JSON list of C-alpha atoms in Angstrom, two decimals:
[
{"chain": "G", "resi": 1, "resn": "MET", "atom": "CA", "xyz": [-19.31, 9.35, 10.20]},
{"chain": "G", "resi": 2, "resn": "LEU", "atom": "CA", "xyz": [-17.46, 6.05, 10.60]},
{"chain": "G", "resi": 3, "resn": "THR", "atom": "CA", "xyz": [-17.47, 5.50, 6.85]},
{"chain": "G", "resi": 4, "resn": "LEU", "atom": "CA", "xyz": [-15.79, 8.88, 6.35]},
{"chain": "G", "resi": 5, "resn": "LYS", "atom": "CA", "xyz": [-12.98, 7.89, 8.73]},
{"chain": "G", "resi": 6, "resn": "ILE", "atom": "CA", "xyz": [-12.55, 4.57, 6.96]},
{"chain": "G", "resi": 7, "resn": "PHE", "atom": "CA", "xyz": [-12.53, 6.35, 3.60]},
{"chain": "G", "resi": 8, "resn": "LYS", "atom": "CA", "xyz": [-9.80, 8.75, 4.82]},
{"chain": "G", "resi": 9, "resn": "ILE", "atom": "CA", "xyz": [-7.69, 5.85, 6.08]},
{"chain": "G", "resi": 10, "resn": "VAL", "atom": "CA", "xyz": [-8.04, 3.97, 2.78]},
{"chain": "G", "resi": 11, "resn": "VAL", "atom": "CA", "xyz": [-7.16, 7.08, 0.74]},
{"chain": "G", "resi": 12, "resn": "PHE", "atom": "CA", "xyz": [-4.13, 7.76, 2.94]},
{"chain": "G", "resi": 13, "resn": "ALA", "atom": "CA", "xyz": [-2.97, 4.13, 2.64]},
{"chain": "G", "resi": 14, "resn": "ILE", "atom": "CA", "xyz": [-3.29, 4.25, -1.15]},
{"chain": "G", "resi": 15, "resn": "PHE", "atom": "CA", "xyz": [-1.39, 7.55, -1.27]},
{"chain": "G", "resi": 16, "resn": "ASP", "atom": "CA", "xyz": [1.30, 6.06, 0.98]},
{"chain": "G", "resi": 17, "resn": "LEU", "atom": "CA", "xyz": [1.67, 3.06, -1.31]},
{"chain": "G", "resi": 18, "resn": "PHE", "atom": "CA", "xyz": [1.88, 5.30, -4.38]},
{"chain": "G", "resi": 19, "resn": "VAL", "atom": "CA", "xyz": [4.76, 7.22, -2.79]},
{"chain": "G", "resi": 20, "resn": "PHE", "atom": "CA", "xyz": [6.64, 3.96, -2.18]},
{"chain": "G", "resi": 21, "resn": "ILE", "atom": "CA", "xyz": [5.86, 2.74, -5.70]},
{"chain": "G", "resi": 22, "resn": "PHE", "atom": "CA", "xyz": [7.04, 6.03, -7.21]},
{"chain": "G", "resi": 23, "resn": "CYS", "atom": "CA", "xyz": [10.33, 5.92, -5.29]},
{"chain": "G", "resi": 24, "resn": "GLY", "atom": "CA", "xyz": [10.89, 2.28, -6.20]},
{"chain": "G", "resi": 25, "resn": "ILE", "atom": "CA", "xyz": [10.21, 2.78, -9.89]},
{"chain": "G", "resi": 26, "resn": "TYR", "atom": "CA", "xyz": [12.34, 5.92, -9.99]},
{"chain": "G", "resi": 27, "resn": "MET", "atom": "CA", "xyz": [15.27, 4.13, -8.34]},
{"chain": "G", "resi": 28, "resn": "MET", "atom": "CA", "xyz": [15.07, 1.45, -11.02]},
{"chain": "G", "resi": 29, "resn": "GLY", "atom": "CA", "xyz": [16.75, 4.01, -13.25]},
{"chain": "G", "resi": 30, "resn": "TYR", "atom": "CA", "xyz": [19.73, 3.92, -10.91]},
{"chain": "G", "resi": 31, "resn": "ASP", "atom": "CA", "xyz": [19.84, 0.12, -11.17]},
{"chain": "G", "resi": 32, "resn": "ASP", "atom": "CA", "xyz": [19.68, 0.25, -14.95]},
{"chain": "G", "resi": 33, "resn": "PHE", "atom": "CA", "xyz": [22.50, 2.76, -15.41]},
{"chain": "G", "resi": 34, "resn": "TYR", "atom": "CA", "xyz": [24.80, 1.80, -12.52]},
{"chain": "G", "resi": 35, "resn": "GLU", "atom": "CA", "xyz": [28.46, 1.41, -13.44]},
{"chain": "G", "resi": 36, "resn": "GLU", "atom": "CA", "xyz": [31.03, -0.11, -11.10]},
{"chain": "G", "resi": 37, "resn": "SER", "atom": "CA", "xyz": [33.53, 2.56, -12.08]},
{"chain": "G", "resi": 38, "resn": "GLN", "atom": "CA", "xyz": [31.39, 5.22, -10.35]},
{"chain": "G", "resi": 39, "resn": "GLY", "atom": "CA", "xyz": [31.74, 3.64, -6.90]},
{"chain": "G", "resi": 40, "resn": "GLU", "atom": "CA", "xyz": [30.20, 1.03, -4.67]},
{"chain": "G", "resi": 41, "resn": "TYR", "atom": "CA", "xyz": [26.58, 0.05, -5.38]},
{"chain": "G", "resi": 42, "resn": "PHE", "atom": "CA", "xyz": [24.08, 2.37, -3.63]},
{"chain": "G", "resi": 43, "resn": "SER", "atom": "CA", "xyz": [26.77, 4.65, -2.25]},
{"chain": "G", "resi": 44, "resn": "PHE", "atom": "CA", "xyz": [26.14, 8.36, -2.63]},
{"chain": "G", "resi": 45, "resn": "SER", "atom": "CA", "xyz": [29.28, 8.71, -4.73]},
{"chain": "G", "resi": 46, "resn": "SER", "atom": "CA", "xyz": [27.79, 6.42, -7.38]},
{"chain": "G", "resi": 47, "resn": "MET", "atom": "CA", "xyz": [24.43, 8.26, -7.51]},
{"chain": "G", "resi": 48, "resn": "GLU", "atom": "CA", "xyz": [23.46, 11.25, -9.56]},
{"chain": "G", "resi": 49, "resn": "THR", "atom": "CA", "xyz": [21.79, 14.14, -7.72]},
{"chain": "G", "resi": 50, "resn": "GLU", "atom": "CA", "xyz": [18.26, 13.13, -8.70]},
{"chain": "G", "resi": 51, "resn": "TYR", "atom": "CA", "xyz": [18.73, 9.64, -7.24]},
{"chain": "G", "resi": 52, "resn": "LYS", "atom": "CA", "xyz": [20.22, 11.09, -4.05]},
{"chain": "G", "resi": 53, "resn": "ILE", "atom": "CA", "xyz": [17.12, 13.25, -3.63]},
{"chain": "G", "resi": 54, "resn": "VAL", "atom": "CA", "xyz": [14.72, 10.35, -4.22]},
{"chain": "G", "resi": 55, "resn": "TRP", "atom": "CA", "xyz": [16.71, 8.05, -1.92]},
{"chain": "G", "resi": 56, "resn": "GLY", "atom": "CA", "xyz": [16.73, 10.71, 0.81]},
{"chain": "G", "resi": 57, "resn": "PHE", "atom": "CA", "xyz": [12.99, 11.31, 0.38]},
{"chain": "G", "resi": 58, "resn": "TYR", "atom": "CA", "xyz": [12.36, 7.55, 0.51]},
{"chain": "G", "resi": 59, "resn": "ASN", "atom": "CA", "xyz": [14.20, 7.26, 3.83]},
{"chain": "G", "resi": 60, "resn": "PHE", "atom": "CA", "xyz": [12.41, 10.35, 5.17]},
{"chain": "G", "resi": 61, "resn": "TRP", "atom": "CA", "xyz": [9.07, 8.81, 4.13]},
{"chain": "G", "resi": 62, "resn": "ILE", "atom": "CA", "xyz": [9.91, 5.60, 6.00]},
{"chain": "G", "resi": 63, "resn": "PHE", "atom": "CA", "xyz": [10.77, 7.70, 9.06]},
{"chain": "G", "resi": 64, "resn": "LEU", "atom": "CA", "xyz": [7.41, 9.54, 8.83]},
{"chain": "G", "resi": 65, "resn": "ASN", "atom": "CA", "xyz": [5.59, 6.22, 8.51]},
{"chain": "G", "resi": 66, "resn": "GLY", "atom": "CA", "xyz": [7.37, 4.98, 11.63]},
{"chain": "G", "resi": 67, "resn": "LEU", "atom": "CA", "xyz": [6.35, 8.10, 13.57]},
{"chain": "G", "resi": 68, "resn": "LEU", "atom": "CA", "xyz": [2.77, 7.70, 12.39]},
{"chain": "G", "resi": 69, "resn": "LEU", "atom": "CA", "xyz": [2.76, 4.05, 13.45]},
{"chain": "G", "resi": 70, "resn": "ILE", "atom": "CA", "xyz": [4.05, 4.99, 16.91]},
{"chain": "G", "resi": 71, "resn": "TYR", "atom": "CA", "xyz": [1.35, 7.68, 17.14]},
{"chain": "G", "resi": 72, "resn": "PHE", "atom": "CA", "xyz": [-1.40, 5.19, 16.22]},
{"chain": "G", "resi": 73, "resn": "ILE", "atom": "CA", "xyz": [-0.12, 2.64, 18.72]},
{"chain": "G", "resi": 74, "resn": "TYR", "atom": "CA", "xyz": [-0.08, 5.37, 21.39]},
{"chain": "G", "resi": 75, "resn": "ARG", "atom": "CA", "xyz": [-3.66, 6.41, 20.55]},
{"chain": "G", "resi": 76, "resn": "ILE", "atom": "CA", "xyz": [-4.87, 2.79, 20.71]},
{"chain": "G", "resi": 77, "resn": "TYR", "atom": "CA", "xyz": [-3.02, 2.23, 23.99]},
{"chain": "G", "resi": 78, "resn": "LYS", "atom": "CA", "xyz": [-4.43, 5.43, 25.44]},
{"chain": "G", "resi": 79, "resn": "LYS", "atom": "CA", "xyz": [-7.96, 4.46, 24.36]},
{"chain": "G", "resi": 80, "resn": "PHE", "atom": "CA", "xyz": [-7.85, 0.97, 25.86]},
{"chain": "G", "resi": 81, "resn": "ALA", "atom": "CA", "xyz": [-5.73, 1.74, 28.94]},
{"chain": "G", "resi": 82, "resn": "LEU", "atom": "CA", "xyz": [-8.14, 4.38, 30.20]},
{"chain": "G", "resi": 83, "resn": "LYS", "atom": "CA", "xyz": [-11.19, 2.09, 30.02]}
]
């Protein structure tokens, strides 16, 4: 039973890393084709729609990871504080 939990955690961590890798590699396209005439670097005015979507999803994913981290810290605190 413990090995199943560890397996789930490892699979989730790998999936989480793949999401970050995907977003990073996809945003490399923005870096490659950025032109100063389109606006300031990494401003929404200089991004095409596809890069805006990926950048928004990336920030949303970071937010979800933060919430998950807070939840895990709460669960660990609850487990050890009650003993």
